[in-house]
Amino acid sequence: MIDLREIKERRDEIAANIKNRGMKVDIDQIIELQEERAQLLKRVDELRSKRNENAAKMKGKLDSDVRAQLIEEGKALKDEISQDETLLKEVEERYLSLAKTIPNYAHKGIPTGVGEDDNREIKRFGKPTTFTFTPKDHIELGEALDLVDFDTGTKVTGPKFYFLKNEAVYMSLALERYALDTLRKHGFTPVLTPDLAKEEILEGIGFNPRGEESNIYSIADTDLCLVGTAEITLGGYHANTILEKEALPIKFGGISHCFRREAGSAGQFSRGLYRVHQFSKVEMFVYTLPEESEKVHEQLLAIEEEIYQGLNLPYRVVDTCSGDLGAPAFRKYDIEAWMPGRGDYGEVTSTSNCTDYQARRLNIRYREEDGSIRHPHLLNGTTIAVSRTILAIMENYQREDGSIAMPSILVPYLGFSEIRG
RNA sequence: GGAGAGAUGUCCGAGUGGUCGAAGGAGACGGAUUCGAAAUCCGUUGUACUGUUUACGGUACCGAGGGUUCGAAUCCCUCUCUCUCCGCCA
């Protein structure tokens, strides 16, 4: 949520931002509701003040007719207050539910555009892998080497679920260890979080469990959802608290079990490990001082690059355009690794600076030296998306004889240096 | 799952339906004292919204939500959470 005290003075800026992001939010309606709410609140406050005054008069001994008259006045006030309070509550609910849909401000430097195609490539590492033979995609490789079993995933759980088997299991664990060790070196606290979170926490982070494009699984008869990412639980960690300034930055490195509905995305086009309902990630989550968040954002991107350079996978970095940002993000960088099976780059990490947008809704604050209270900035980033990285390694490291070499940096974690049938 | 106890400010902890935003203590901060420190003494010390906008006021918040009442931290109801004991389980 943005700072609602600013919506009048920054109205034009907000309206332009909504448009650039391709969203439909009626800012003027929200401003009207805000004014309506302010008037009602003022009236209710005045009435309550009168009620308190009236009640205070009755503290001591009084003549019974004086008391009777005061009681009558009090009763009248009570009725009036409860009417206005009901009205205020209605207006407030409408106001807040709409105000929450206003997206975060966006960084001035990002490209304006509607979708993926408008993202700006800002860097490339390596060159798309070339082969002296006809390369296979990871589905073929996975079947041939008995590493990934989609058919059984479909049978047991459903389409877009899969079993990882044999060396792929070790790859998964090795990637997690590699990522965690790298994060620890950079001062992150390793964390394993619950895979379920309350809806209020989801909403605070900016997911709408009940929204139309809900991308997460709700648990029937509870207010819990499977988390789409540890971003949710790591952000919820400090919900409703006031942090001391010295505690910042707080840097968490969490293993994240991710669940995605991916409704409507079934079909041949998205076969394989690229788009699945469940996968694991190692996630970075940082609470920082507002004046440092842009610097930290660059650091998160640098860590992601360090990881993929360590794996020696060709990739490019894109600065995400306004239409593709997601409501909480102020700026977002994605790393896209080369995936020979797709013949294109595919997203493997994403790091967002959400400034104070999530912190405000989660009610996370910190105290400045002068005693004032502000919202810290929250950032998140993927260190490793396990399934997509396994995909990229399989396809980029395959050899003509059908075996797959392993990135040397993983070998100590794996205990083997190649996979062959 | 069964039985019981509890939830108050940064922490501990009192609180008879009106004088309670809340005693007392601790901690922290400021000051006095000191060569300096300890001890001691004095003072300050919640959050949000809001009105005039240094000053100074108003409203709300004593786990959450309802209710009773002229008036609720205090009475009633529902829920959540914590603790103890038993059961179950990895």
XYZ file of C-alpha atoms (C1' of nucleotides) in Angstrom:
511
model
C 0.000 0.000 0.000
C 1.242 3.471 -0.776
C 1.135 6.313 1.750
C -2.508 7.368 1.630
C -1.755 10.809 2.998
C -0.101 11.586 -0.296
C -2.775 10.536 -2.724
C -4.205 14.010 -3.207
C -0.962 15.865 -3.782
C 0.529 13.110 -5.972
C -2.716 12.358 -7.793
C -1.425 12.927 -11.327
C 1.716 10.932 -10.725
C -0.305 8.035 -9.334
C -2.786 8.115 -12.199
C 0.041 8.050 -14.756
C 1.700 5.157 -12.949
C -1.543 3.158 -12.948
C -1.841 3.726 -16.656
C 1.788 2.784 -17.372
C 1.294 -0.440 -15.512
C -1.781 -1.247 -17.537
C -3.957 -1.303 -14.446
C -7.431 0.038 -13.876
C -7.802 1.874 -10.595
C -10.048 4.891 -10.183
C -7.888 7.238 -8.172
C -10.485 10.008 -8.062
C -13.063 7.716 -6.566
C -10.569 6.823 -3.858
C -9.911 10.493 -3.141
C -13.646 11.100 -2.830
C -13.970 8.243 -0.385
C -11.025 9.549 1.578
C -12.726 12.907 1.978
C -16.003 11.326 2.891
C -14.242 9.240 5.483
C -12.451 12.255 6.950
C -15.715 14.128 7.400
C -17.440 11.200 9.020
C -14.506 10.566 11.289
C -14.505 14.144 12.422
C -18.193 14.028 13.225
C -17.890 10.747 15.106
C -14.934 12.073 17.086
C -16.881 15.153 18.084
C -19.856 13.099 19.171
C -17.704 10.739 21.173
C -16.082 13.720 22.800
C -19.524 14.943 23.848
C -20.423 11.517 25.151
C -17.274 11.399 27.271
C -17.979 14.868 28.581
C -21.525 13.907 29.443
C -20.403 10.744 31.212
C -17.792 12.696 33.178
C -20.459 14.937 34.615
C -22.032 11.956 36.339
C -19.066 10.871 38.361
C -20.129 12.373 41.672
C -23.382 12.656 43.587
C -26.132 14.454 41.721
C -29.765 15.358 42.228
C -31.812 12.628 40.738
C -33.557 14.853 38.205
C -30.250 16.337 37.032
C -28.904 12.840 36.660
C -32.009 11.693 34.837
C -31.621 14.493 32.358
C -27.957 13.712 31.753
C -28.819 10.091 31.177
C -31.384 11.140 28.580
C -28.768 13.221 26.808
C -26.344 10.348 26.943
C -28.861 7.993 25.406
C -29.496 10.373 22.555
C -25.778 10.702 21.912
C -25.363 6.966 21.983
C -27.911 6.458 19.231
C -26.397 9.140 17.089
C -22.905 7.748 17.529
C -23.823 4.210 16.651
C -25.529 5.346 13.453
C -22.554 7.371 12.326
C -20.129 4.661 13.328
C -21.886 2.161 11.113
C -21.694 4.579 8.233
C -18.048 5.326 8.918
C -17.196 1.655 8.974
C -18.815 1.086 5.595
C -17.054 4.019 3.987
C -13.754 3.061 5.540
C -13.953 -0.500 4.270
C -14.700 0.609 0.757
C -11.972 3.232 0.904
C -9.290 0.869 2.172
C -10.126 -2.024 -0.088
C -9.822 0.271 -3.092
C -6.780 2.109 -1.773
C -4.945 -1.186 -1.405
C -5.234 -1.739 -5.136
C -3.142 1.329 -5.939
C 0.215 -0.024 -7.146
C 3.573 1.084 -5.801
C 5.351 4.004 -7.416
C 7.809 2.986 -10.085
C 11.462 3.857 -10.554
C 11.934 6.668 -13.072
C 14.530 4.684 -15.000
C 12.454 1.660 -15.932
C 11.130 1.097 -19.441
C 7.470 1.866 -20.044
C 5.618 -0.948 -21.723
C 2.902 -3.525 -21.492
C 4.586 -6.919 -21.301
C 7.699 -9.067 -21.484
C 8.664 -7.800 -24.911
C 9.149 -4.310 -23.554
C 11.634 -5.317 -20.876
C 15.034 -3.777 -21.392
C 18.025 -6.067 -21.677
C 20.824 -4.474 -19.695
C 23.505 -7.108 -19.687
C 24.595 -10.440 -21.154
C 26.919 -13.081 -19.756
C 28.298 -15.744 -22.076
C 26.840 -16.685 -25.424
C 23.968 -19.030 -26.173
C 25.398 -22.541 -26.089
C 26.163 -24.052 -29.485
C 26.282 -27.757 -30.219
C 28.029 -29.831 -32.844
C 25.115 -32.257 -32.684
C 21.359 -31.911 -32.402
C 20.670 -31.141 -28.755
C 17.784 -32.663 -26.846
C 15.474 -30.779 -24.566
C 15.382 -31.548 -20.845
C 12.256 -33.666 -21.186
C 13.998 -36.090 -23.517
C 17.140 -36.025 -21.445
C 15.188 -36.489 -18.250
C 13.379 -39.508 -19.615
C 16.467 -41.088 -21.115
C 18.473 -40.749 -17.910
C 15.516 -41.396 -15.589
C 15.826 -38.021 -13.876
C 12.361 -36.499 -14.185
C 9.078 -38.372 -14.373
C 6.149 -36.264 -15.494
C 3.808 -39.141 -16.302
C 3.834 -40.427 -12.774
C 3.470 -36.889 -11.481
C 0.328 -36.569 -13.569
C -0.993 -39.924 -12.430
C -0.419 -39.368 -8.727
C -1.052 -35.653 -8.386
C -1.991 -34.064 -11.656
C -0.638 -32.377 -14.773
C 2.431 -30.218 -14.233
C 3.537 -32.168 -11.205
C 6.627 -34.313 -11.453
C 8.900 -36.682 -9.625
C 12.613 -35.914 -9.551
C 14.686 -39.082 -9.440
C 18.236 -40.310 -9.082
C 20.933 -37.699 -9.787
C 18.326 -34.969 -10.246
C 17.504 -35.286 -6.550
C 21.120 -34.606 -5.688
C 21.206 -31.731 -8.143
C 18.272 -30.215 -6.351
C 19.930 -30.512 -2.953
C 23.301 -29.393 -4.304
C 21.824 -26.254 -5.819
C 20.163 -25.390 -2.537
C 23.402 -25.881 -0.612
C 25.411 -23.921 -3.151
C 22.935 -21.031 -2.944
C 22.756 -21.078 0.839
C 26.521 -21.158 1.211
C 26.842 -18.213 -1.147
C 24.244 -16.272 0.818
C 25.887 -17.034 4.123
C 29.123 -15.640 2.746
C 27.214 -12.423 2.043
C 25.874 -12.169 5.573
C 22.412 -13.673 5.138
C 20.763 -15.637 7.941
C 19.629 -19.037 6.651
C 15.964 -19.780 7.335
C 13.535 -22.585 6.692
C 9.985 -21.274 6.881
C 6.529 -22.832 7.061
C 4.984 -23.593 3.687
C 1.624 -22.249 4.844
C 0.728 -18.718 5.847
C -2.356 -16.812 6.929
C -4.308 -14.916 4.324
C -3.653 -11.614 6.080
C 0.076 -12.165 5.611
C -0.430 -13.052 1.957
C -2.411 -9.882 1.507
C 0.213 -7.821 3.273
C 2.831 -9.004 0.834
C 0.512 -8.173 -2.021
C -1.109 -11.462 -2.985
C -4.867 -11.672 -3.145
C -5.854 -15.129 -1.949
C -9.465 -14.483 -2.882
C -8.750 -12.379 -5.897
C -9.640 -13.408 -9.420
C -6.113 -14.117 -10.562
C -5.284 -15.943 -7.387
C -2.110 -17.848 -8.023
C -1.872 -19.751 -4.801
C -3.631 -22.644 -3.131
C -6.005 -22.001 -0.230
C -6.537 -24.704 2.348
C -10.209 -25.549 2.699
C -11.928 -24.544 5.952
C -8.979 -22.519 7.220
C -7.594 -19.057 6.619
C -4.335 -20.616 5.421
C -2.738 -20.783 2.009
C 0.227 -22.642 0.598
C 2.882 -20.001 0.134
C 3.822 -19.068 -3.402
C 7.255 -18.122 -2.168
C 9.153 -17.699 1.095
C 8.888 -13.974 0.382
C 5.534 -14.281 2.128
C 6.729 -15.939 5.307
C 9.981 -14.005 5.476
C 8.119 -10.731 5.102
C 5.512 -11.838 7.602
C 8.296 -12.606 10.062
C 8.404 -9.028 11.309
C 4.760 -8.096 10.664
C 3.285 -5.723 13.236
C 6.572 -4.815 14.867
C 8.722 -1.774 15.343
C 12.355 -2.632 14.677
C 15.322 -0.827 16.128
C 17.324 0.990 13.491
C 20.507 -0.869 14.483
C 18.851 -4.153 13.542
C 18.775 -3.116 9.882
C 19.567 -4.412 7.386
C 18.009 -7.790 8.145
C 18.998 -10.310 5.490
C 17.264 -13.671 5.323
C 18.174 -16.508 2.996
C 15.279 -18.919 2.950
C 14.525 -22.180 1.282
C 11.150 -21.805 -0.270
C 8.731 -24.440 -1.386
C 6.656 -22.767 -4.016
C 3.163 -23.612 -5.170
C 1.501 -22.113 -8.235
C -1.929 -22.733 -9.618
C -0.902 -21.553 -13.066
C -4.548 -21.691 -13.995
C -5.137 -21.857 -17.707
C -1.524 -22.400 -18.629
C -1.808 -26.095 -19.432
C -0.918 -27.404 -22.839
C 1.929 -28.472 -25.018
C 3.413 -25.030 -25.067
C 4.482 -25.182 -21.463
C 5.586 -28.776 -21.204
C 8.372 -29.774 -18.912
C 9.974 -28.280 -15.859
C 9.662 -24.682 -16.943
C 6.151 -24.033 -15.690
C 5.062 -26.348 -12.897
C 2.752 -26.285 -9.899
C 5.408 -26.992 -7.299
C 9.105 -26.235 -7.110
C 11.765 -25.065 -4.704
C 13.691 -21.846 -4.530
C 16.316 -20.277 -2.397
C 15.048 -16.831 -1.670
C 16.698 -13.658 -0.421
C 14.665 -11.258 1.645
C 16.012 -7.983 2.993
C 14.634 -5.304 5.297
C 16.647 -2.139 4.842
C 16.757 1.609 5.406
C 14.862 3.532 2.709
C 17.935 5.468 1.619
C 19.837 2.236 1.030
C 17.289 0.146 -0.814
C 18.426 0.946 -4.349
C 21.989 0.043 -3.460
C 20.826 -3.190 -1.832
C 18.774 -4.003 -4.905
C 21.913 -3.844 -7.043
C 23.653 -6.102 -4.520
C 20.901 -8.698 -4.749
C 21.225 -8.714 -8.519
C 25.012 -9.057 -8.154
C 24.562 -12.124 -5.924
C 22.218 -13.706 -8.447
C 24.776 -13.093 -11.167
C 27.501 -14.551 -9.014
C 25.425 -17.720 -8.669
C 24.746 -18.162 -12.380
C 28.284 -17.204 -13.368
C 29.462 -19.825 -10.893
C 27.311 -22.348 -12.744
C 28.684 -21.000 -15.992
C 25.263 -20.709 -17.596
C 24.775 -18.094 -20.309
C 22.262 -15.499 -19.212
C 21.014 -11.998 -19.718
C 19.662 -9.451 -17.257
C 16.508 -7.483 -17.952
C 15.097 -4.376 -16.324
C 11.389 -5.140 -16.136
C 9.005 -2.726 -17.816
C 6.134 -0.953 -16.088
C 3.418 -3.305 -17.331
C 5.218 -6.423 -16.153
C 6.230 -5.243 -12.688
C 3.556 -6.448 -10.302
C 1.836 -4.034 -7.967
C 4.305 -4.064 -5.038
C 7.500 -3.628 -7.069
C 9.240 -0.286 -7.530
C 11.805 -1.898 -9.784
C 12.490 -5.477 -10.818
C 15.419 -7.215 -12.475
C 15.170 -10.699 -13.905
C 17.960 -13.026 -14.868
C 17.103 -15.178 -17.853
C 19.276 -18.208 -18.482
C 19.817 -19.651 -21.917
C 17.608 -22.671 -22.472
C 18.524 -24.557 -25.652
C 15.263 -26.535 -25.624
C 13.305 -23.309 -25.886
C 15.896 -21.732 -28.108
C 15.511 -18.670 -25.964
C 16.323 -17.151 -22.628
C 13.972 -18.121 -19.791
C 13.506 -16.476 -16.433
C 15.401 -18.082 -13.573
C 15.556 -15.305 -10.998
C 13.783 -12.123 -10.190
C 14.683 -9.462 -7.686
C 12.330 -6.684 -6.662
C 12.678 -3.559 -4.620
C 9.245 -3.091 -3.071
C 10.259 0.031 -1.137
C 7.807 0.673 1.716
C 4.783 -0.754 -0.111
C 4.733 -4.149 1.608
C 6.068 -2.829 4.895
C 3.152 -0.451 5.240
C 0.508 -3.116 4.845
C 2.388 -5.586 7.008
C 2.771 -2.818 9.584
C 6.532 -3.209 9.795
C 8.273 -0.095 11.067
C 11.546 1.017 12.551
C 12.587 3.784 14.875
C 14.979 6.505 13.766
C 17.507 8.071 16.149
C 15.261 11.093 16.621
C 12.442 8.794 17.714
C 10.404 9.148 14.562
C 8.908 6.009 13.091
C 9.267 5.027 9.456
C 8.698 2.017 7.249
C 11.761 0.091 6.135
C 12.131 -0.926 2.523
C 11.609 -4.584 1.668
C 13.426 -6.365 -1.115
C 13.363 -9.898 -2.343
C 15.252 -11.907 -4.880
C 15.596 -15.443 -6.109
C 19.022 -16.864 -5.510
C 18.173 -20.070 -7.299
C 14.984 -21.395 -8.792
C 15.797 -25.083 -8.512
C 13.670 -26.713 -11.202
C 14.415 -24.164 -13.898
C 18.097 -24.262 -13.057
C 18.154 -28.051 -13.304
C 16.488 -27.606 -16.673
C 19.128 -25.109 -17.798
C 22.008 -27.275 -16.610
C 20.650 -30.377 -18.317
C 20.159 -28.647 -21.620
C 23.342 -26.564 -21.651
C 25.666 -29.239 -20.283
C 24.462 -32.173 -22.407
C 26.964 -34.074 -24.510
C 26.633 -35.856 -27.802
C 26.579 -39.302 -26.209
C 23.515 -38.338 -24.179
C 25.359 -37.819 -20.916
C 25.287 -34.564 -18.958
C 28.332 -32.900 -17.426
C 27.928 -31.136 -14.080
C 29.039 -27.571 -13.360
C 32.331 -27.895 -11.508
C 31.147 -25.690 -8.671
C 28.446 -28.251 -7.825
C 30.668 -31.310 -7.917
C 31.724 -31.084 -4.239
C 28.068 -30.983 -3.243
C 27.028 -33.704 -5.674
C 29.732 -36.277 -5.274
C 29.670 -36.946 -9.035
C 30.718 -34.937 -12.071
C 28.461 -36.266 -14.781
C 25.247 -38.130 -15.345
C 25.135 -40.962 -17.822
C 22.635 -43.697 -18.432
C -8.403 -34.626 21.429
C -9.704 -34.063 27.270
C -9.108 -30.934 32.000
C -7.545 -26.427 34.114
C -5.092 -21.402 34.276
C -4.108 -17.024 31.839
C -3.601 -12.687 27.990
C -2.754 -5.081 30.704
C 2.446 -0.195 28.106
C 9.822 -2.016 26.189
C 9.644 -5.795 30.341
C 7.570 -7.335 35.266
C 3.135 -6.307 37.528
C -1.553 -3.732 40.114
C -6.340 -2.470 38.762
C -13.534 -1.618 43.360
C -18.144 0.008 36.237
C -16.983 6.707 36.578
C -11.193 10.325 39.593
C -7.537 4.794 34.261
C -3.728 5.919 28.801
C -3.847 3.199 33.029
C -0.579 2.456 40.227
C 4.146 0.459 41.497
C 8.766 -1.525 39.927
C 12.568 -2.524 36.203
C 14.868 -0.845 31.833
C 16.047 3.248 28.594
C 16.881 8.473 27.891
C 17.849 13.634 29.902
C 19.621 16.288 34.163
C 21.835 16.989 39.255
C 25.865 15.034 42.220
C 31.237 13.050 40.918
C 37.956 14.031 38.662
C 35.213 9.908 36.328
C 31.990 5.880 37.503
C 28.704 3.177 40.877
C 25.018 4.479 44.339
C 21.439 8.373 45.179
C 17.964 12.282 43.725
C 14.798 14.970 39.908
C 12.488 14.613 35.240
C 11.092 12.168 30.564
C 9.641 7.654 28.448
C 3.305 3.759 23.767
C 0.893 3.626 18.873
C -2.503 5.321 15.207
C -5.814 8.820 13.322
C -7.055 13.899 13.738
C -7.869 19.780 14.830
C -5.360 24.490 15.081
C -0.063 23.570 13.364
C 6.678 25.369 17.864
C 2.989 25.675 22.002
C -1.673 23.079 22.753
C -6.057 19.917 22.000
C -9.636 15.763 20.283
C -10.625 10.409 19.229
C -9.349 5.288 19.445
C -6.477 1.264 21.368
C -5.576 -2.825 28.253
C -5.274 -10.485 23.000
C -9.428 -9.986 18.654
C -14.602 -9.194 17.571
C -19.492 -8.378 19.351
C -22.963 -7.020 23.499
C -24.885 -4.635 28.242
C -24.511 0.642 30.225
C -25.466 7.632 30.399
C -20.279 5.653 31.181
C -16.291 -0.656 30.319
C -9.325 -2.576 31.216
C -13.240 -3.770 34.842
C -19.813 -7.144 33.518
C -21.745 -10.798 29.438
C -20.981 -13.711 24.704
C -17.847 -15.614 20.675
C -13.087 -16.409 18.799
C -7.676 -16.552 18.874
C -3.284 -17.356 21.347
C -0.098 -18.837 25.604
C 0.963 -21.974 29.867
C 0.252 -26.631 33.004
C -1.481 -31.764 33.267
C -3.387 -36.150 30.500
C -3.891 -38.621 25.742
C -1.897 -39.278 20.721
C 2.108 -39.031 17.492
C 7.306 -38.228 13.947
